[in-house]
Coordinates of N, CA and C in Angstrom, one line a residue:
M1 N 113.7 95.1 126.0 CA 113.1 95.1 127.3 C 112.7 93.4 127.6
N2 N 113.1 93.0 128.8 CA 113.2 91.8 129.2 C 112.0 91.6 130.1
N3 N 111.6 90.3 130.0 CA 110.4 89.7 131.2 C 111.4 89.5 132.3
T4 N 110.6 89.2 133.4 CA 111.2 89.1 134.7 C 110.5 88.0 135.5
V5 N 110.8 87.8 136.7 CA 110.2 86.8 137.8 C 109.5 87.4 138.8
N6 N 108.3 87.1 139.2 CA 107.7 87.4 140.5 C 108.0 86.9 141.5
G7 N 107.4 87.1 142.8 CA 108.0 86.6 144.2 C 107.9 85.1 144.3
F8 N 106.9 84.4 143.4 CA 106.9 83.0 143.4 C 107.7 82.4 142.6
N9 N 108.8 83.4 142.0 CA 109.8 82.9 140.9 C 109.1 82.5 139.7
Q10 N 108.0 82.9 139.3 CA 107.3 82.7 138.2 C 107.6 84.0 137.0
P11 N 107.6 83.4 135.6 CA 108.1 84.4 134.8 C 106.8 85.3 134.7
V12 N 107.0 86.5 134.4 CA 105.9 87.5 134.2 C 106.6 88.5 133.3
G13 N 105.5 89.4 132.6 CA 105.8 90.1 131.6 C 106.8 91.5 132.2
F14 N 107.4 92.1 131.5 CA 108.1 93.4 131.8 C 107.2 94.3 132.3
S15 N 107.6 95.2 133.5 CA 106.9 96.2 134.0 C 106.4 97.3 133.2
L16 N 105.3 97.9 133.4 CA 104.9 98.8 132.5 C 104.2 100.1 133.6
V17 N 105.0 100.3 134.6 CA 104.9 101.2 135.6 C 105.1 102.5 134.7
G18 N 104.2 103.4 135.0 CA 104.4 104.8 134.4 C 104.2 105.0 132.9
W19 N 103.7 103.9 132.3 CA 102.8 104.0 131.1 C 101.5 104.7 131.2
V20 N 101.4 105.5 130.2 CA 100.0 106.2 130.2 C 99.1 105.8 128.9
A21 N 98.0 105.6 129.2 CA 97.2 105.0 127.9 C 97.0 106.2 126.9
P22 N 97.3 106.0 125.9 CA 97.1 107.0 124.6 C 95.7 107.5 124.6
T23 N 95.4 108.5 123.9 CA 94.1 108.9 123.4 C 93.7 108.2 122.2
S24 N 92.4 108.3 121.9 CA 92.0 107.6 120.6 C 92.3 108.7 119.4
P25 N 92.7 108.0 118.2 CA 93.2 109.0 117.0 C 92.0 109.8 117.0
Q26 N 92.5 111.0 116.3 CA 91.2 112.1 116.0 C 91.3 112.1 114.3
Q27 N 90.3 112.8 113.9 CA 90.0 112.9 112.8 C 91.1 114.2 112.0
V28 N 92.1 114.1 112.0 CA 93.1 115.1 111.7 C 93.6 114.8 110.3
V29 N 94.1 115.9 109.7 CA 94.7 115.8 108.5 C 96.4 115.5 108.6
L30 N 96.9 114.4 107.9 CA 98.6 114.3 107.9 C 99.0 114.2 106.7
E31 N 99.9 115.2 106.7 CA 100.7 115.9 105.7 C 101.8 115.2 105.1
G32 N 102.0 114.8 104.0 CA 103.2 114.3 103.5 C 103.6 115.2 102.3
A33 N 104.7 114.4 101.8 CA 105.2 115.3 100.5 C 104.4 115.0 99.3
D34 N 103.9 114.0 99.2 CA 103.3 113.3 98.0 C 101.8 113.0 98.3
V35 N 101.3 112.8 99.6 CA 100.1 112.2 99.8 C 99.7 113.3 100.9
L36 N 98.3 113.5 101.1 CA 97.4 113.8 102.2 C 96.6 112.7 102.9
I37 N 96.7 112.6 104.0 CA 95.7 111.7 104.7 C 94.5 112.7 105.3
Q38 N 93.3 112.5 105.0 CA 92.4 113.5 105.6 C 91.0 112.7 105.9
P39 N 90.7 113.1 106.7 CA 89.3 112.2 107.4 C 88.2 112.2 106.0
L40 N 87.8 111.1 105.9 CA 86.8 110.9 104.8 C 85.6 111.7 105.0
D41 N 85.3 112.3 103.8 CA 84.2 113.3 103.7 C 83.5 112.8 102.4
V42 N 82.1 111.9 102.8 CA 81.5 111.1 101.5 C 81.2 112.3 100.5
A43 N 80.4 113.3 100.9 CA 80.1 114.4 99.8 C 81.3 114.7 98.8
R44 N 82.3 115.0 99.7 CA 83.7 115.4 98.7 C 84.3 114.3 98.0
D45 N 84.6 113.1 98.5 CA 85.5 112.1 98.1 C 84.6 111.3 97.2
A46 N 83.3 110.7 97.3 CA 82.8 109.5 96.8 C 83.1 109.6 95.4
K47 N 82.8 110.4 94.3 CA 83.0 110.3 93.1 C 84.5 110.1 92.5
A48 N 85.6 110.9 93.4 CA 86.8 110.6 92.9 C 87.2 109.2 93.4
L49 N 87.0 108.7 94.6 CA 87.2 107.4 95.0 C 86.5 106.4 94.0
F50 N 85.3 106.5 93.8 CA 84.8 105.6 92.8 C 85.6 105.7 91.4
D51 N 85.7 106.7 91.0 CA 86.4 106.6 89.6 C 88.1 106.2 89.6
A52 N 88.5 106.4 90.8 CA 89.7 105.9 91.1 C 89.9 104.3 91.3
F53 N 88.9 103.7 91.9 CA 88.6 102.4 92.2 C 88.2 101.4 90.7
N54 N 87.8 102.4 90.1 CA 87.3 101.4 88.6 C 88.0 101.8 87.6
A55 N 89.4 102.5 87.8 CA 90.6 102.7 87.0 C 90.8 101.4 86.2
P56 N 91.2 101.2 85.0 CA 91.7 99.8 84.5 C 92.7 99.0 85.6
S57 N 92.4 97.9 85.5 CA 93.0 96.9 86.5 C 92.6 97.1 87.8
G58 N 91.7 98.0 88.3 CA 91.3 98.0 89.6 C 90.6 97.2 90.3
G59 N 89.9 96.2 89.5 CA 88.7 95.3 89.5 C 89.4 94.0 90.7
Q60 N 90.9 93.6 90.3 CA 91.0 92.8 91.4 C 91.2 93.2 92.8
N61 N 91.5 94.5 92.9 CA 91.6 95.1 94.2 C 90.7 94.7 95.2
W62 N 89.3 94.4 94.8 CA 88.2 94.0 95.7 C 88.1 92.6 96.1
T63 N 89.0 91.6 95.4 CA 88.8 90.5 95.7 C 89.1 90.0 97.4
Y64 N 90.0 90.5 98.0 CA 90.1 90.3 99.3 C 89.4 91.3 100.7
L65 N 88.6 92.2 100.0 CA 87.9 93.0 100.8 C 86.5 92.6 100.9
P66 N 86.0 92.5 102.3 CA 84.7 92.0 102.6 C 83.5 92.6 101.9
Y67 N 83.7 93.5 101.0 CA 82.5 94.3 100.5 C 83.1 94.5 99.1
G68 N 82.0 95.3 98.2 CA 82.6 95.5 96.8 C 82.6 94.3 95.8
P69 N 82.9 94.6 94.7 CA 83.1 95.9 94.0 C 81.5 96.7 93.9
F70 N 81.4 98.0 93.6 CA 80.3 98.6 93.4 C 80.0 98.9 92.1
Q71 N 78.8 98.6 91.5 CA 78.7 98.9 90.1 C 78.3 100.3 89.7
T72 N 77.6 101.0 90.8 CA 77.2 102.4 90.4 C 77.7 103.2 91.6
L73 N 77.7 104.4 91.2 CA 78.2 105.5 92.1 C 77.4 105.5 93.2
S74 N 76.0 105.5 93.0 CA 75.0 105.6 94.1 C 75.4 104.4 95.1
A75 N 75.4 103.1 94.8 CA 75.7 102.1 95.6 C 77.1 102.4 96.6
F76 N 78.1 102.8 95.7 CA 79.2 103.0 96.5 C 79.1 104.2 97.4
T77 N 78.4 105.3 97.2 CA 78.2 106.2 98.1 C 77.4 105.9 99.2
G78 N 76.2 105.0 99.1 CA 75.5 104.4 100.1 C 76.2 103.7 101.1
W79 N 77.2 102.9 100.6 CA 78.2 102.1 101.4 C 79.1 103.2 102.2
L80 N 79.6 103.8 101.6 CA 80.5 104.9 102.5 C 79.7 105.5 103.5
Q81 N 78.6 105.8 103.2 CA 77.6 106.7 104.3 C 77.3 105.7 105.4
S82 N 77.0 104.6 105.1 CA 76.5 103.4 106.1 C 77.5 102.8 106.7
S83 N 78.8 102.7 106.2 CA 79.8 101.9 106.8 C 81.3 102.6 107.2
C84 N 81.2 103.9 106.9 CA 82.6 104.5 106.8 C 82.5 105.6 107.6
T85 N 81.6 105.9 108.3 CA 81.7 107.4 108.8 C 81.5 107.4 110.3
G86 N 81.7 106.3 110.9 CA 81.9 106.2 112.5 C 83.5 106.4 113.1
T87 N 83.7 105.9 114.2 CA 84.8 106.2 114.9 C 85.8 104.9 115.0
D88 N 85.0 103.9 115.0 CA 85.8 102.7 114.7 C 85.0 101.7 114.0
P89 N 85.5 101.5 112.6 CA 86.7 101.9 111.9 C 86.4 103.5 111.9
M90 N 87.8 104.1 111.8 CA 87.6 105.4 111.5 C 88.5 105.7 110.0
F91 N 87.8 106.0 109.1 CA 88.3 105.8 107.5 C 89.0 107.5 107.4
F92 N 89.9 107.2 106.5 CA 90.6 108.4 106.0 C 90.8 108.2 104.7
T93 N 90.7 109.4 103.8 CA 91.1 109.3 102.5 C 92.4 109.7 102.1
I94 N 92.9 109.0 101.1 CA 94.4 109.3 100.6 C 94.2 110.0 99.4
V95 N 94.7 111.2 99.4 CA 94.8 112.1 98.4 C 96.2 112.5 97.7
D96 N 96.4 112.5 96.4 CA 97.5 112.7 95.6 C 97.6 114.0 95.9
R97 N 99.0 114.6 96.3 CA 98.9 116.0 96.5 C 99.1 116.6 95.0
A98 N 100.0 116.1 94.0 CA 100.0 116.5 92.8 C 98.6 116.9 92.1
T99 N 97.8 116.0 92.1 CA 96.5 116.3 91.5 C 95.5 116.9 92.3
G100 N 95.4 116.4 93.5 CA 94.3 116.9 94.3 C 93.3 116.0 94.5
S101 N 93.4 114.8 93.8 CA 92.4 113.8 93.7 C 92.4 112.7 95.0
A102 N 91.3 112.0 95.2 CA 91.5 111.2 96.0 C 91.7 109.6 95.4
V103 N 92.6 108.9 96.1 CA 93.1 107.8 95.2 C 93.1 106.7 96.0
G104 N 92.8 106.6 97.2 CA 92.5 105.5 98.3 C 92.0 105.8 99.6
L105 N 91.6 104.6 100.3 CA 91.1 104.6 101.6 C 91.9 103.9 102.5
A106 N 92.0 104.3 103.8 CA 92.6 103.3 104.8 C 92.0 103.6 106.1
S107 N 91.9 102.9 107.1 CA 91.3 103.1 108.5 C 92.1 102.7 109.5
Y108 N 91.7 103.4 110.7 CA 92.0 102.7 112.2 C 90.8 102.1 112.3
L109 N 91.2 100.8 113.2 CA 90.1 100.0 113.5 C 90.5 99.2 114.7
R110 N 89.6 98.5 115.5 CA 89.9 97.8 116.9 C 90.8 98.7 117.6
I111 N 90.2 100.0 117.8 CA 91.0 100.8 118.6 C 91.1 100.5 120.1
D112 N 92.3 100.4 120.7 CA 92.0 99.9 122.2 C 93.2 100.7 123.1
P113 N 92.7 102.0 123.3 CA 93.6 102.9 124.1 C 93.9 102.2 125.4
A114 N 93.2 101.5 126.2 CA 93.4 101.0 127.3 C 94.8 99.9 127.3
N115 N 94.8 99.3 126.5 CA 96.1 98.4 126.2 C 97.0 99.0 124.9
G116 N 96.7 100.1 124.5 CA 97.8 100.7 123.6 C 97.9 100.0 122.2
V117 N 96.6 99.3 121.6 CA 96.7 98.7 120.6 C 95.9 99.3 119.7
I118 N 96.2 99.0 118.4 CA 95.6 99.8 117.1 C 95.8 99.1 115.9
E119 N 94.7 98.8 115.2 CA 95.1 98.1 113.8 C 94.6 99.1 112.8
V120 N 95.6 98.9 111.6 CA 95.3 99.7 110.3 C 94.5 98.6 109.4
G121 N 93.4 98.9 108.4 CA 92.9 98.0 107.9 C 92.1 98.8 106.9
H122 N 91.0 98.3 106.0 CA 90.2 98.3 105.2 C 91.1 99.3 104.0
I123 N 92.3 98.8 104.0 CA 93.0 99.6 102.9 C 93.1 99.4 101.6
H124 N 92.5 100.3 100.7 CA 92.4 100.2 99.4 C 92.9 101.1 98.6
L125 N 94.0 100.8 97.9 CA 94.8 101.7 97.2 C 94.4 101.5 95.8
S126 N 94.0 102.6 95.1 CA 93.7 102.4 93.6 C 94.9 102.2 92.7
P127 N 94.6 101.7 91.4 CA 95.8 101.8 90.5 C 96.5 103.1 90.2
L128 N 95.8 104.2 90.7 CA 96.5 105.3 90.7 C 97.5 105.9 91.5
V129 N 97.7 105.0 92.5 CA 98.6 105.2 93.7 C 99.4 103.9 94.1
Q130 N 98.9 102.9 93.8 CA 99.6 101.5 93.7 C 101.2 101.6 93.4
Q131 N 102.1 101.2 94.4 CA 103.3 101.0 93.8 C 104.1 102.3 93.6
T132 N 103.7 103.5 94.3 CA 104.3 105.0 94.1 C 104.9 105.0 95.5
R133 N 105.8 106.2 95.4 CA 106.3 106.6 96.7 C 105.5 107.0 97.8
G134 N 103.9 107.7 97.1 CA 102.9 108.2 97.8 C 102.2 107.1 98.5
A135 N 102.2 105.9 97.9 CA 101.6 104.8 98.7 C 102.3 104.3 100.0
T136 N 103.5 104.3 99.8 CA 104.5 103.9 101.2 C 104.1 105.0 102.1
E137 N 104.3 106.5 101.7 CA 104.3 107.5 102.6 C 102.8 107.6 103.2
A138 N 102.0 107.3 102.6 CA 100.5 107.1 103.2 C 100.4 106.3 104.4
M139 N 101.2 105.0 104.2 CA 101.1 103.8 105.6 C 102.1 104.4 106.5
V140 N 103.1 105.1 106.1 CA 104.0 105.7 107.1 C 103.3 106.6 107.9
L141 N 102.4 107.7 107.4 CA 101.8 108.9 108.1 C 101.0 108.2 109.1
M142 N 100.3 107.2 108.7 CA 99.4 106.5 109.6 C 100.1 105.9 110.8
M143 N 101.2 105.2 110.4 CA 101.7 104.5 111.5 C 102.5 105.6 112.5
R144 N 103.1 106.5 111.8 CA 103.8 107.5 112.9 C 102.8 108.0 113.6
Y145 N 101.6 108.5 113.0 CA 100.7 109.4 114.1 C 100.1 108.5 115.2
V146 N 99.9 107.2 115.2 CA 99.5 106.6 116.5 C 100.6 106.1 117.2
F147 N 101.9 106.0 116.8 CA 102.9 105.8 117.6 C 103.5 107.0 118.5
D148 N 103.2 108.3 118.0 CA 103.3 109.5 118.4 C 102.2 109.8 119.4
L149 N 101.0 109.3 119.3 CA 100.0 109.3 120.3 C 100.6 108.4 121.7
G150 N 101.3 107.6 121.4 CA 101.8 106.6 122.4 C 101.2 105.0 122.5
Y151 N 100.7 104.5 121.3 CA 100.4 103.3 121.2 C 101.5 102.6 121.2
R152 N 101.2 101.1 121.7 CA 102.3 100.1 122.1 C 102.5 99.1 120.9
R153 N 101.4 98.9 120.2 CA 101.4 97.9 119.1 C 100.5 98.4 118.1
Y154 N 100.7 98.3 116.7 CA 100.1 98.5 115.7 C 100.1 97.2 114.6
E155 N 98.9 97.0 114.2 CA 98.5 95.5 113.9 C 98.0 95.7 112.2
W156 N 98.5 94.7 111.7 CA 98.0 94.6 110.3 C 97.6 93.2 110.2
K157 N 96.4 92.9 109.7 CA 96.0 91.8 109.2 C 95.3 91.4 107.9
C158 N 95.4 90.4 107.4 CA 94.9 90.1 106.0 C 94.4 88.7 105.8
D159 N 93.9 88.3 104.7 CA 93.6 87.2 104.1 C 95.0 86.4 104.1
A160 N 95.2 85.2 104.7 CA 96.4 84.4 104.6 C 96.7 84.1 103.2
L161 N 95.8 84.3 102.1 CA 96.0 83.8 100.8 C 96.4 85.2 100.0
N162 N 96.2 86.3 100.4 CA 96.4 87.8 100.0 C 98.0 88.0 100.0
A163 N 98.6 87.4 99.0 CA 100.3 87.4 99.0 C 100.7 89.1 98.9
P164 N 100.0 89.9 97.9 CA 100.5 91.2 97.9 C 100.3 92.0 99.2
S165 N 99.5 91.8 100.0 CA 99.1 92.4 101.4 C 100.2 92.0 102.2
R166 N 100.6 90.6 102.4 CA 101.6 90.0 103.1 C 102.9 90.5 102.9
K167 N 103.3 90.8 101.4 CA 104.7 91.2 101.0 C 104.6 92.6 101.6
T168 N 103.7 93.5 101.4 CA 103.7 94.9 101.9 C 103.7 95.0 103.2
A169 N 102.9 94.2 104.2 CA 103.4 94.2 105.5 C 104.8 94.1 105.9
Q170 N 105.3 92.9 105.5 CA 106.8 92.9 105.6 C 107.7 93.9 105.0
R171 N 107.2 94.6 103.8 CA 108.3 95.6 103.5 C 108.1 96.8 104.3
L172 N 106.8 96.9 105.0 CA 106.8 98.0 105.7 C 107.3 97.9 107.3
G173 N 108.0 96.6 107.4 CA 108.6 96.4 108.6 C 107.8 95.6 109.8
F174 N 106.6 95.3 109.4 CA 105.8 94.4 110.4 C 106.3 93.0 110.3
S175 N 106.2 92.7 111.6 CA 106.8 91.3 112.0 C 105.5 90.4 112.0
Y176 N 105.7 89.1 111.5 CA 104.6 88.2 111.3 C 104.4 87.4 112.4
N177 N 103.2 87.5 113.1 CA 102.9 87.0 114.3 C 102.2 85.6 114.3
G178 N 101.7 85.1 113.2 CA 101.1 83.7 113.0 C 99.8 84.1 112.2
T179 N 99.1 82.8 111.9 CA 98.0 82.6 111.1 C 97.0 81.8 111.7
F180 N 95.7 82.6 111.9 CA 94.4 81.9 112.7 C 93.9 81.3 111.6
P181 N 93.7 79.9 111.6 CA 92.9 79.2 110.6 C 91.5 79.4 111.0
W182 N 90.8 79.5 109.9 CA 89.0 79.7 109.9 C 88.7 80.8 111.1
A183 N 89.4 81.8 110.6 CA 89.4 83.0 111.5 C 87.9 83.6 111.5
T184 N 87.5 83.5 110.1 CA 86.2 84.4 109.7 C 85.9 84.0 108.3
M185 N 84.6 84.5 107.7 CA 84.3 84.0 106.7 C 83.8 85.5 105.6
Y186 N 84.0 85.5 104.5 CA 83.4 86.6 103.9 C 83.0 86.2 102.5
K187 N 82.2 87.1 101.6 CA 81.7 86.6 100.4 C 81.7 85.2 100.0
G188 N 80.9 84.4 101.1 CA 80.8 83.1 101.0 C 81.9 82.1 100.9
R189 N 83.0 82.6 101.6 CA 84.2 81.7 101.4 C 85.1 82.0 102.6
N190 N 85.7 80.9 103.2 CA 86.6 80.8 104.4 C 87.7 81.9 104.5
R191 N 88.1 82.4 105.4 CA 89.2 83.3 105.6 C 90.1 82.8 106.8
D192 N 91.4 82.3 106.3 CA 92.5 82.2 107.4 C 93.1 83.6 107.5
T193 N 93.3 84.1 108.6 CA 93.9 85.5 108.9 C 95.3 85.6 109.2
A194 N 96.2 86.1 108.7 CA 97.6 86.3 108.9 C 97.8 87.8 109.7
W195 N 98.4 87.5 110.8 CA 98.5 88.5 111.7 C 99.9 89.1 111.6
Y196 N 100.3 90.4 111.6 CA 101.5 91.2 111.7 C 101.2 92.2 112.9
A197 N 102.4 93.0 112.9 CA 102.5 94.0 114.1 C 103.8 94.7 114.1
V198 N 103.7 95.9 114.6 CA 104.9 96.5 114.9 C 104.9 97.1 116.1
T199 N 105.7 96.9 116.8 CA 105.7 97.1 118.7 C 106.4 98.5 118.8
G200 N 106.0 98.9 119.9 CA 106.8 100.4 120.4 C 108.3 100.1 120.4
A201 N 108.7 98.7 120.7 CA 110.2 98.6 120.6 C 110.9 98.7 119.3
D202 N 110.0 98.1 118.5 CA 110.5 98.2 117.0 C 110.7 99.7 116.3
W203 N 109.6 100.6 116.9 CA 109.4 101.9 116.1 C 110.5 102.8 115.9
P204 N 111.1 102.9 116.9 CA 112.4 103.9 116.8 C 113.4 103.7 115.5
T205 N 113.7 102.4 115.7 CA 114.6 102.1 114.4 C 113.7 102.0 113.1
L206 N 112.7 101.6 113.0 CA 111.7 101.6 111.9 C 111.3 102.8 111.1
N207 N 111.2 103.9 112.5 CA 111.0 105.2 111.9 C 112.1 105.9 111.3
Q208 N 113.2 105.6 111.8 CA 114.3 105.9 111.1 C 114.6 105.4 109.7
A209 N 114.0 104.2 109.7 CA 114.3 103.5 108.2 C 113.2 104.1 107.3
F210 N 112.4 104.7 107.7 CA 111.2 105.3 106.8 C 111.9 106.8 106.4
T211 N 112.4 107.4 107.6 CA 112.9 108.9 107.2 C 114.1 108.7 106.0
T212 N 114.7 107.7 106.4 CA 115.9 107.4 105.4 C 115.6 107.2 103.9
W213 N 114.5 106.4 103.7 CA 113.9 105.9 102.5 C 113.2 106.9 101.9
L214 N 112.4 107.9 102.5 CA 111.5 108.8 102.0 C 112.2 110.2 101.7
D215 N 113.6 110.2 102.2 CA 114.3 111.6 101.9 C 114.4 111.6 100.4
P216 N 114.3 112.6 99.9 CA 114.5 113.1 98.6 C 115.7 112.4 97.9
K217 N 116.6 112.5 98.7 CA 118.2 111.8 98.2 C 118.0 110.5 98.0
N218 N 117.2 109.7 98.3 CA 117.2 108.5 97.9 C 116.4 108.0 96.7
F219 N 116.2 109.1 96.1 CA 115.7 108.9 94.6 C 116.1 109.6 93.6
D220 N 116.5 109.1 92.3 CA 117.3 109.6 91.4 C 116.2 110.5 90.7
D221 N 116.9 111.3 89.5 CA 116.3 112.2 88.8 C 114.8 111.8 88.0
K222 N 114.6 110.3 88.0 CA 113.7 109.6 87.6 C 112.6 109.3 88.5
G223 N 112.9 109.7 89.6 CA 112.0 109.0 90.6 C 112.2 107.8 91.1
M224 N 113.2 107.1 90.9 CA 113.6 105.5 91.2 C 114.3 105.6 92.4
Q225 N 113.8 104.6 93.3 CA 114.7 104.5 94.5 C 116.0 104.0 94.6
I226 N 116.9 104.6 95.1 CA 118.1 104.2 95.0 C 118.4 102.9 96.4
Q227 N 117.9 103.2 97.5 CA 117.9 102.2 98.6 C 116.6 101.8 98.8
R228 N 116.1 100.3 98.9 CA 114.9 100.0 98.9 C 114.7 99.7 100.4
L229 N 113.4 99.9 100.5 CA 112.7 100.1 101.9 C 112.9 98.6 102.3
S230 N 112.8 97.5 101.6 CA 112.7 96.2 101.9 C 114.2 95.9 102.7
D231 N 115.1 96.6 101.9 CA 116.4 96.2 102.4 C 116.8 96.8 103.9
L232 N 116.2 98.0 104.0 CA 116.3 98.8 105.5 C 115.8 97.9 106.4
T233 N 114.3 97.2 106.0 CA 113.5 96.8 107.1 C 114.0 95.5 107.6
S234 N 114.4 94.5 106.6 CA 114.8 93.3 106.6 C 116.3 93.4 107.5
A235 N 116.9 94.4 107.1 CA 118.1 94.4 108.0 C 118.1 94.6 109.3
M236 N 116.9 95.1 109.8 CA 116.6 95.3 111.0 C 116.1 94.0 111.8
G237 N 115.9 93.0 111.0 CA 115.3 91.8 111.3 C 113.7 91.9 111.5
Q238 N 113.0 93.0 110.9 CA 111.7 93.2 111.1 C 110.8 91.9 110.5
K239 N 111.3 91.2 109.3 CA 110.6 90.5 108.3 C 110.3 89.3 109.1
G240 N 109.1 88.7 108.9 CA 108.9 87.5 109.7 C 108.8 86.4 108.6

């Protein structure tokens, strides 16, 4: 899509005539082969999430989140109830289909249907699901849902020092949009925020890359990937 000029010969953005604003995301269940994405239910999910987040090597996952770690189930449950039960951010639980256990959290936030923009954030994948096919599938399911609704832009923001998050964003096909210095603060320290996004123009090709990567034929009998997702997305010029 190309920009154009107006009657004064000034460059202006391309026309959006006929575009219809999407609805807000709903608290739906998104089904994948390896994971389910379901609306957070504090009573159902708190204990499993607390245990998953406190699995060995899980402590470092709290470093770049503006809250936690939580030392007791009671404190964690209280935080879920007070901070994670609204509609923006709208929290979802990631469930491992093989075990039926909750293994992670993610949310939609800064939901702006009028401009067709939405962000994914508060992503916390426990060691039980990190670096698995299910972890990627969870992010794909959430992205696919909002583009199916008609959103134009899907954003990912993180602490600019959070190298694993930045690497994951690029692997998933998000393009780097820049870094905002001194954007916010948390846990008594400064945060420069790195911005990434996928646009509606990117989505058809990126969706095909996800379909190719998630195909069972792309995994050998030991569950190892044959074609890497990063190769599929970088070949599209998605990496910033």
